């Protein structure tokens, strides 16, 4: 079945440290890839997306993600975490031929002072 | 920036009752969706809607669920006879429709079934 996997339901980093949130998809044909962020009591909002072209994509709030076809991955990174980055992050995909967005289970990011 | 709006923000209902969750998608968007998020769990696809009909639905979207676009702006999700396990956050989303279009989400309706 088509799915997307996020490794680690919780990630904790210190303020100023590197953020790395992992995402892998399950398809031989690369899907469209997205990262969404969800702050408490809010809906999801788009951080960034990869469709075609440059494999390193930059998003809002200093986040970026790199599409690696050989690893079927789309990990999210930020060089220096800020307290305001604490939220739930969802990797999502749209597989070829479809319009339905499939979400990973989410990773909750904690940022320690 | 245009946004998706959902009402109410919180709905409490008794088991067996009907509820209608309302959404106003972004005006020029063509595809509309409902997703569900049970507390602490993943965001699950329920249904997609295009050109006044359901284009895809999940196993969760059984006969108890229905969607409607009664006019040019609203998009509703009806649950005919609510169950305890329907308690969740329900998110409406819309897109322009291209395959690589990101979803624009509302802030959700928290449904509590007692």
PDB file of C-alpha atoms in Angstrom:
ATOM      1  CA  UNK A   1       0.000   0.000   0.000  1.00  0.00           C
ATOM      2  CA  UNK A   2       1.150   3.510  -0.675  1.00  0.00           C
ATOM      3  CA  UNK A   3       2.375   5.099   2.514  1.00  0.00           C
ATOM      4  CA  UNK A   4       4.765   7.556   4.022  1.00  0.00           C
ATOM      5  CA  UNK A   5       6.861   6.856   7.078  1.00  0.00           C
ATOM      6  CA  UNK A   6       8.174   9.313   9.608  1.00  0.00           C
ATOM      7  CA  UNK A   7      10.871   7.926  11.840  1.00  0.00           C
ATOM      8  CA  UNK A   8      10.450   9.112  15.409  1.00  0.00           C
ATOM      9  CA  UNK A   9       7.167  10.268  16.858  1.00  0.00           C
ATOM     10  CA  UNK A  10       9.031  12.685  19.134  1.00  0.00           C
ATOM     11  CA  UNK A  11      12.238  14.603  18.574  1.00  0.00           C
ATOM     12  CA  UNK A  12      13.811  16.830  21.194  1.00  0.00           C
ATOM     13  CA  UNK A  13      16.568  19.340  20.431  1.00  0.00           C
ATOM     14  CA  UNK A  14      18.168  22.221  22.256  1.00  0.00           C
ATOM     15  CA  UNK A  15      17.608  25.758  21.083  1.00  0.00           C
ATOM     16  CA  UNK A  16      20.216  26.533  18.431  1.00  0.00           C
ATOM     17  CA  UNK A  17      20.811  22.899  17.563  1.00  0.00           C
ATOM     18  CA  UNK A  18      20.216  21.222  14.224  1.00  0.00           C
ATOM     19  CA  UNK A  19      16.731  19.926  13.543  1.00  0.00           C
ATOM     20  CA  UNK A  20      16.414  16.737  11.492  1.00  0.00           C
ATOM     21  CA  UNK A  21      13.035  15.127  10.928  1.00  0.00           C
ATOM     22  CA  UNK A  22      12.992  12.016   8.803  1.00  0.00           C
ATOM     23  CA  UNK A  23      10.532  10.999   6.102  1.00  0.00           C
ATOM     24  CA  UNK A  24      10.529   8.096   3.666  1.00  0.00           C
ATOM     25  CA  UNK A  25       8.016   7.249   0.989  1.00  0.00           C
ATOM     26  CA  UNK A  26       7.119   3.908  -0.542  1.00  0.00           C
ATOM     27  CA  UNK A  27       7.089   4.157  -4.309  1.00  0.00           C
ATOM     28  CA  UNK A  28       9.458   3.473  -7.183  1.00  0.00           C
ATOM     29  CA  UNK A  29       8.014   6.513  -8.920  1.00  0.00           C
ATOM     30  CA  UNK A  30       8.755   9.636  -6.897  1.00  0.00           C
ATOM     31  CA  UNK A  31       5.617  11.291  -5.637  1.00  0.00           C
ATOM     32  CA  UNK A  32       5.018  14.931  -4.943  1.00  0.00           C
ATOM     33  CA  UNK A  33       6.357  15.576  -1.456  1.00  0.00           C
ATOM     34  CA  UNK A  34       5.318  18.035   1.207  1.00  0.00           C
ATOM     35  CA  UNK A  35       6.048  19.015   4.769  1.00  0.00           C
ATOM     36  CA  UNK A  36       3.294  20.560   6.851  1.00  0.00           C
ATOM     37  CA  UNK A  37       3.472  22.036  10.348  1.00  0.00           C
ATOM     38  CA  UNK A  38       0.708  22.037  12.926  1.00  0.00           C
ATOM     39  CA  UNK A  39       0.755  24.372  15.902  1.00  0.00           C
ATOM     40  CA  UNK A  40      -1.525  23.615  18.862  1.00  0.00           C
ATOM     41  CA  UNK A  41      -5.224  24.049  18.135  1.00  0.00           C
ATOM     42  CA  UNK A  42      -4.581  24.997  14.540  1.00  0.00           C
ATOM     43  CA  UNK A  43      -4.836  23.417  11.136  1.00  0.00           C
ATOM     44  CA  UNK A  44      -1.875  22.260   9.137  1.00  0.00           C
ATOM     45  CA  UNK A  45       0.075  24.760   7.110  1.00  0.00           C
ATOM     46  CA  UNK A  46       2.493  24.137   4.305  1.00  0.00           C
ATOM     47  CA  UNK A  47       6.198  24.429   5.099  1.00  0.00           C
ATOM     48  CA  UNK A  48       7.571  23.407   1.723  1.00  0.00           C
ATOM     49  CA  UNK A  49       7.019  21.117  -1.218  1.00  0.00           C
ATOM     50  CA  UNK A  50       8.954  19.230  -3.859  1.00  0.00           C
ATOM     51  CA  UNK A  51       7.456  18.574  -7.266  1.00  0.00           C
ATOM     52  CA  UNK A  52      10.240  18.628  -9.853  1.00  0.00           C
ATOM     53  CA  UNK A  53      13.563  20.334 -10.396  1.00  0.00           C
ATOM     54  CA  UNK A  54      16.049  21.205  -7.685  1.00  0.00           C
ATOM     55  CA  UNK A  55      16.162  18.482  -5.062  1.00  0.00           C
ATOM     56  CA  UNK A  56      16.895  20.866  -2.203  1.00  0.00           C
ATOM     57  CA  UNK A  57      13.849  22.949  -1.471  1.00  0.00           C
ATOM     58  CA  UNK A  58      13.577  25.824   0.935  1.00  0.00           C
ATOM     59  CA  UNK A  59      10.495  26.631   2.908  1.00  0.00           C
ATOM     60  CA  UNK A  60       9.244  29.061   5.466  1.00  0.00           C
ATOM     61  CA  UNK A  61      10.836  29.705   8.858  1.00  0.00           C
ATOM     62  CA  UNK A  62      14.290  28.588   7.714  1.00  0.00           C
ATOM     63  CA  UNK A  63      13.359  24.980   7.030  1.00  0.00           C
ATOM     64  CA  UNK A  64      14.552  23.046   4.032  1.00  0.00           C
ATOM     65  CA  UNK A  65      14.235  19.504   2.751  1.00  0.00           C
ATOM     66  CA  UNK A  66      16.186  17.403   0.311  1.00  0.00           C
ATOM     67  CA  UNK A  67      14.647  14.875  -2.021  1.00  0.00           C
ATOM     68  CA  UNK A  68      16.860  11.811  -2.400  1.00  0.00           C
ATOM     69  CA  UNK A  69      15.467   9.377  -4.922  1.00  0.00           C
ATOM     70  CA  UNK A  70      18.047   6.698  -4.167  1.00  0.00           C
ATOM     71  CA  UNK A  71      16.960   6.675  -0.535  1.00  0.00           C
ATOM     72  CA  UNK A  72      13.248   7.395  -1.184  1.00  0.00           C
ATOM     73  CA  UNK A  73      13.610  10.102   1.430  1.00  0.00           C
ATOM     74  CA  UNK A  74      12.580  13.696   1.992  1.00  0.00           C
ATOM     75  CA  UNK A  75      14.079  14.673   5.344  1.00  0.00           C
ATOM     76  CA  UNK A  76      13.356  18.068   6.853  1.00  0.00           C
ATOM     77  CA  UNK A  77      16.150  20.123   8.378  1.00  0.00           C
ATOM     78  CA  UNK A  78      16.785  23.451  10.009  1.00  0.00           C
ATOM     79  CA  UNK A  79      20.311  24.510  10.989  1.00  0.00           C
ATOM     80  CA  UNK A  80      19.344  26.194  14.252  1.00  0.00           C
ATOM     81  CA  UNK A  81      16.208  25.436  16.217  1.00  0.00           C
ATOM     82  CA  UNK A  82      14.159  28.178  17.775  1.00  0.00           C
ATOM     83  CA  UNK A  83      11.664  27.832  20.605  1.00  0.00           C
ATOM     84  CA  UNK A  84       8.904  28.831  18.224  1.00  0.00           C
ATOM     85  CA  UNK A  85       9.637  25.749  16.090  1.00  0.00           C
ATOM     86  CA  UNK A  86       8.028  23.502  18.687  1.00  0.00           C
ATOM     87  CA  UNK A  87       5.110  21.918  16.861  1.00  0.00           C
ATOM     88  CA  UNK A  88       3.962  18.763  15.096  1.00  0.00           C
ATOM     89  CA  UNK A  89       5.449  18.171  11.668  1.00  0.00           C
ATOM     90  CA  UNK A  90       3.843  16.020   9.024  1.00  0.00           C
ATOM     91  CA  UNK A  91       5.425  14.639   5.906  1.00  0.00           C
ATOM     92  CA  UNK A  92       2.916  14.088   3.120  1.00  0.00           C
ATOM     93  CA  UNK A  93       2.855  12.717  -0.413  1.00  0.00           C
ATOM     94  CA  UNK A  94       0.677  12.724  -3.470  1.00  0.00           C
ATOM     95  CA  UNK A  95       1.414   9.655  -5.538  1.00  0.00           C
ATOM     96  CA  UNK A  96       1.435   9.759  -9.312  1.00  0.00           C
ATOM     97  CA  UNK A  97      -2.006   9.755 -10.847  1.00  0.00           C
ATOM     98  CA  UNK A  98      -3.734  10.781  -7.659  1.00  0.00           C
ATOM     99  CA  UNK A  99      -4.950  13.907  -5.978  1.00  0.00           C
ATOM    100  CA  UNK A 100      -5.204  12.501  -2.475  1.00  0.00           C
ATOM    101  CA  UNK A 101      -2.597  13.677   0.010  1.00  0.00           C
ATOM    102  CA  UNK A 102      -1.374  10.910   2.302  1.00  0.00           C
ATOM    103  CA  UNK A 103       0.123  11.966   5.616  1.00  0.00           C
ATOM    104  CA  UNK A 104       2.751  10.402   7.767  1.00  0.00           C
ATOM    105  CA  UNK A 105       2.078   9.816  11.439  1.00  0.00           C
ATOM    106  CA  UNK A 106       3.731  13.072  12.408  1.00  0.00           C
ATOM    107  CA  UNK A 107       6.750  13.997  14.508  1.00  0.00           C
ATOM    108  CA  UNK A 108       6.378  16.230  17.493  1.00  0.00           C
ATOM    109  CA  UNK A 109       9.354  18.554  17.852  1.00  0.00           C
ATOM    110  CA  UNK A 110      10.323  19.753  21.307  1.00  0.00           C
ATOM    111  CA  UNK A 111      12.825  22.590  21.678  1.00  0.00           C
ATOM    112  CA  UNK A 112      14.634  22.950  24.991  1.00  0.00           C
ATOM    113  CA  UNK A 113      15.992  26.245  26.224  1.00  0.00           C
TER     114      UNK A 113
ATOM    115  CA  UNK B   1      -4.370  35.895   2.074  1.00  0.00           C
ATOM    116  CA  UNK B   2      -7.563  33.892   1.505  1.00  0.00           C
ATOM    117  CA  UNK B   3      -8.164  31.097   3.961  1.00  0.00           C
ATOM    118  CA  UNK B   4     -10.382  28.110   4.625  1.00  0.00           C
ATOM    119  CA  UNK B   5     -12.836  28.716   7.441  1.00  0.00           C
ATOM    120  CA  UNK B   6     -14.570  26.079   9.527  1.00  0.00           C
ATOM    121  CA  UNK B   7     -17.473  26.308  11.919  1.00  0.00           C
ATOM    122  CA  UNK B   8     -18.037  25.559  14.699  1.00  0.00           C
ATOM    123  CA  UNK B   9     -14.605  25.320  16.290  1.00  0.00           C
ATOM    124  CA  UNK B  10     -15.955  22.861  18.840  1.00  0.00           C
ATOM    125  CA  UNK B  11     -19.061  20.674  18.686  1.00  0.00           C
ATOM    126  CA  UNK B  12     -20.310  18.476  21.484  1.00  0.00           C
ATOM    127  CA  UNK B  13     -23.013  15.959  20.701  1.00  0.00           C
ATOM    128  CA  UNK B  14     -24.589  12.865  22.153  1.00  0.00           C
ATOM    129  CA  UNK B  15     -24.078   9.446  20.660  1.00  0.00           C
ATOM    130  CA  UNK B  16     -26.624   8.749  17.938  1.00  0.00           C
ATOM    131  CA  UNK B  17     -27.184  12.373  17.081  1.00  0.00           C
ATOM    132  CA  UNK B  18     -26.560  13.907  13.677  1.00  0.00           C
ATOM    133  CA  UNK B  19     -23.924  16.583  13.263  1.00  0.00           C
ATOM    134  CA  UNK B  20     -23.053  18.852  10.374  1.00  0.00           C
ATOM    135  CA  UNK B  21     -19.610  20.358  10.157  1.00  0.00           C
ATOM    136  CA  UNK B  22     -19.298  23.369   7.938  1.00  0.00           C
ATOM    137  CA  UNK B  23     -16.487  24.692   5.807  1.00  0.00           C
ATOM    138  CA  UNK B  24     -15.990  27.577   3.442  1.00  0.00           C
ATOM    139  CA  UNK B  25     -13.111  26.687   1.081  1.00  0.00           C
ATOM    140  CA  UNK B  26     -11.006  29.254  -0.715  1.00  0.00           C
ATOM    141  CA  UNK B  27     -13.201  30.734  -3.403  1.00  0.00           C
ATOM    142  CA  UNK B  28     -11.261  29.819  -6.553  1.00  0.00           C
ATOM    143  CA  UNK B  29     -10.335  26.330  -5.402  1.00  0.00           C
ATOM    144  CA  UNK B  30     -11.816  23.342  -7.175  1.00  0.00           C
ATOM    145  CA  UNK B  31     -11.049  20.318  -4.977  1.00  0.00           C
ATOM    146  CA  UNK B  32     -12.338  19.960  -1.452  1.00  0.00           C
ATOM    147  CA  UNK B  33     -11.384  17.496   1.234  1.00  0.00           C
ATOM    148  CA  UNK B  34     -12.227  16.328   4.705  1.00  0.00           C
ATOM    149  CA  UNK B  35      -9.551  14.855   6.937  1.00  0.00           C
ATOM    150  CA  UNK B  36      -9.824  13.545  10.466  1.00  0.00           C
ATOM    151  CA  UNK B  37      -7.306  13.530  13.282  1.00  0.00           C
ATOM    152  CA  UNK B  38      -8.086  11.515  16.367  1.00  0.00           C
ATOM    153  CA  UNK B  39      -6.302  12.969  19.376  1.00  0.00           C
ATOM    154  CA  UNK B  40      -2.599  12.225  19.191  1.00  0.00           C
ATOM    155  CA  UNK B  41      -2.875  10.234  16.002  1.00  0.00           C
ATOM    156  CA  UNK B  42      -2.210  10.754  12.326  1.00  0.00           C
ATOM    157  CA  UNK B  43      -4.182  12.874   9.911  1.00  0.00           C
ATOM    158  CA  UNK B  44      -6.502  10.518   8.016  1.00  0.00           C
ATOM    159  CA  UNK B  45      -8.100  11.136   4.645  1.00  0.00           C
ATOM    160  CA  UNK B  46     -11.875  10.870   4.611  1.00  0.00           C
ATOM    161  CA  UNK B  47     -13.131  12.139   1.279  1.00  0.00           C
ATOM    162  CA  UNK B  48     -12.365  14.327  -1.706  1.00  0.00           C
ATOM    163  CA  UNK B  49     -14.952  16.229  -3.695  1.00  0.00           C
ATOM    164  CA  UNK B  50     -14.771  17.719  -7.159  1.00  0.00           C
ATOM    165  CA  UNK B  51     -17.320  18.974  -9.636  1.00  0.00           C
ATOM    166  CA  UNK B  52     -20.154  18.359  -7.207  1.00  0.00           C
ATOM    167  CA  UNK B  53     -19.413  14.740  -6.591  1.00  0.00           C
ATOM    168  CA  UNK B  54     -17.176  12.553  -4.476  1.00  0.00           C
ATOM    169  CA  UNK B  55     -13.966  11.760  -6.329  1.00  0.00           C
ATOM    170  CA  UNK B  56     -12.465   9.461  -3.725  1.00  0.00           C
ATOM    171  CA  UNK B  57     -13.301   8.223  -0.255  1.00  0.00           C
ATOM    172  CA  UNK B  58     -11.578   6.160   2.378  1.00  0.00           C
ATOM    173  CA  UNK B  59     -12.755   3.096   4.269  1.00  0.00           C
ATOM    174  CA  UNK B  60     -13.572   5.376   7.194  1.00  0.00           C
ATOM    175  CA  UNK B  61     -16.121   7.242   5.080  1.00  0.00           C
ATOM    176  CA  UNK B  62     -18.967   4.764   5.434  1.00  0.00           C
ATOM    177  CA  UNK B  63     -22.715   5.215   5.006  1.00  0.00           C
ATOM    178  CA  UNK B  64     -22.880   7.320   8.139  1.00  0.00           C
ATOM    179  CA  UNK B  65     -20.941  10.065   6.417  1.00  0.00           C
ATOM    180  CA  UNK B  66     -21.991  12.359   3.614  1.00  0.00           C
ATOM    181  CA  UNK B  67     -20.705  15.543   2.036  1.00  0.00           C
ATOM    182  CA  UNK B  68     -22.459  18.286   0.228  1.00  0.00           C
ATOM    183  CA  UNK B  69     -21.785  21.574  -1.439  1.00  0.00           C
ATOM    184  CA  UNK B  70     -25.212  23.146  -1.054  1.00  0.00           C
ATOM    185  CA  UNK B  71     -24.299  26.468  -2.610  1.00  0.00           C
ATOM    186  CA  UNK B  72     -21.321  28.104  -4.240  1.00  0.00           C
ATOM    187  CA  UNK B  73     -19.359  28.572  -1.061  1.00  0.00           C
ATOM    188  CA  UNK B  74     -20.105  26.035   1.666  1.00  0.00           C
ATOM    189  CA  UNK B  75     -18.833  22.466   1.886  1.00  0.00           C
ATOM    190  CA  UNK B  76     -20.354  20.335   4.624  1.00  0.00           C
ATOM    191  CA  UNK B  77     -19.645  17.014   6.292  1.00  0.00           C
ATOM    192  CA  UNK B  78     -22.612  15.254   7.868  1.00  0.00           C
ATOM    193  CA  UNK B  79     -22.402  12.369  10.290  1.00  0.00           C
ATOM    194  CA  UNK B  80     -25.851  10.817  10.560  1.00  0.00           C
ATOM    195  CA  UNK B  81     -25.606   8.897  13.797  1.00  0.00           C
ATOM    196  CA  UNK B  82     -22.496   9.742  15.742  1.00  0.00           C
ATOM    197  CA  UNK B  83     -20.501   7.146  17.640  1.00  0.00           C
ATOM    198  CA  UNK B  84     -18.038   7.651  20.459  1.00  0.00           C
ATOM    199  CA  UNK B  85     -15.188   6.800  18.100  1.00  0.00           C
ATOM    200  CA  UNK B  86     -16.157   9.693  15.816  1.00  0.00           C
ATOM    201  CA  UNK B  87     -14.668  12.032  18.415  1.00  0.00           C
ATOM    202  CA  UNK B  88     -11.812  13.735  16.612  1.00  0.00           C
ATOM    203  CA  UNK B  89     -10.600  16.921  15.010  1.00  0.00           C
ATOM    204  CA  UNK B  90     -12.106  17.292  11.556  1.00  0.00           C
ATOM    205  CA  UNK B  91     -10.203  19.377   9.040  1.00  0.00           C
ATOM    206  CA  UNK B  92     -11.517  20.775   5.814  1.00  0.00           C
ATOM    207  CA  UNK B  93      -9.033  21.538   3.062  1.00  0.00           C
ATOM    208  CA  UNK B  94      -9.102  22.816  -0.477  1.00  0.00           C
ATOM    209  CA  UNK B  95      -6.744  23.066  -3.449  1.00  0.00           C
ATOM    210  CA  UNK B  96      -6.697  24.552  -6.890  1.00  0.00           C
ATOM    211  CA  UNK B  97      -6.655  21.034  -8.229  1.00  0.00           C
ATOM    212  CA  UNK B  98      -3.363  20.465  -9.935  1.00  0.00           C
ATOM    213  CA  UNK B  99      -1.802  17.220  -8.813  1.00  0.00           C
ATOM    214  CA  UNK B 100       1.045  18.948  -7.037  1.00  0.00           C
ATOM    215  CA  UNK B 101      -1.093  21.548  -5.302  1.00  0.00           C
ATOM    216  CA  UNK B 102      -0.653  21.742  -1.544  1.00  0.00           C
ATOM    217  CA  UNK B 103      -3.674  21.601   0.703  1.00  0.00           C
ATOM    218  CA  UNK B 104      -4.982  24.713   2.395  1.00  0.00           C
ATOM    219  CA  UNK B 105      -6.460  23.706   5.731  1.00  0.00           C
ATOM    220  CA  UNK B 106      -9.000  25.261   7.990  1.00  0.00           C
ATOM    221  CA  UNK B 107      -8.383  25.363  11.736  1.00  0.00           C
ATOM    222  CA  UNK B 108     -10.608  22.367  12.284  1.00  0.00           C
ATOM    223  CA  UNK B 109     -13.709  21.448  14.229  1.00  0.00           C
ATOM    224  CA  UNK B 110     -13.212  19.465  17.398  1.00  0.00           C
ATOM    225  CA  UNK B 111     -16.067  16.977  17.615  1.00  0.00           C
ATOM    226  CA  UNK B 112     -16.737  15.419  20.998  1.00  0.00           C
ATOM    227  CA  UNK B 113     -19.285  12.616  21.149  1.00  0.00           C
ATOM    228  CA  UNK B 114     -20.518  11.767  24.629  1.00  0.00           C
TER     229      UNK B 114
END
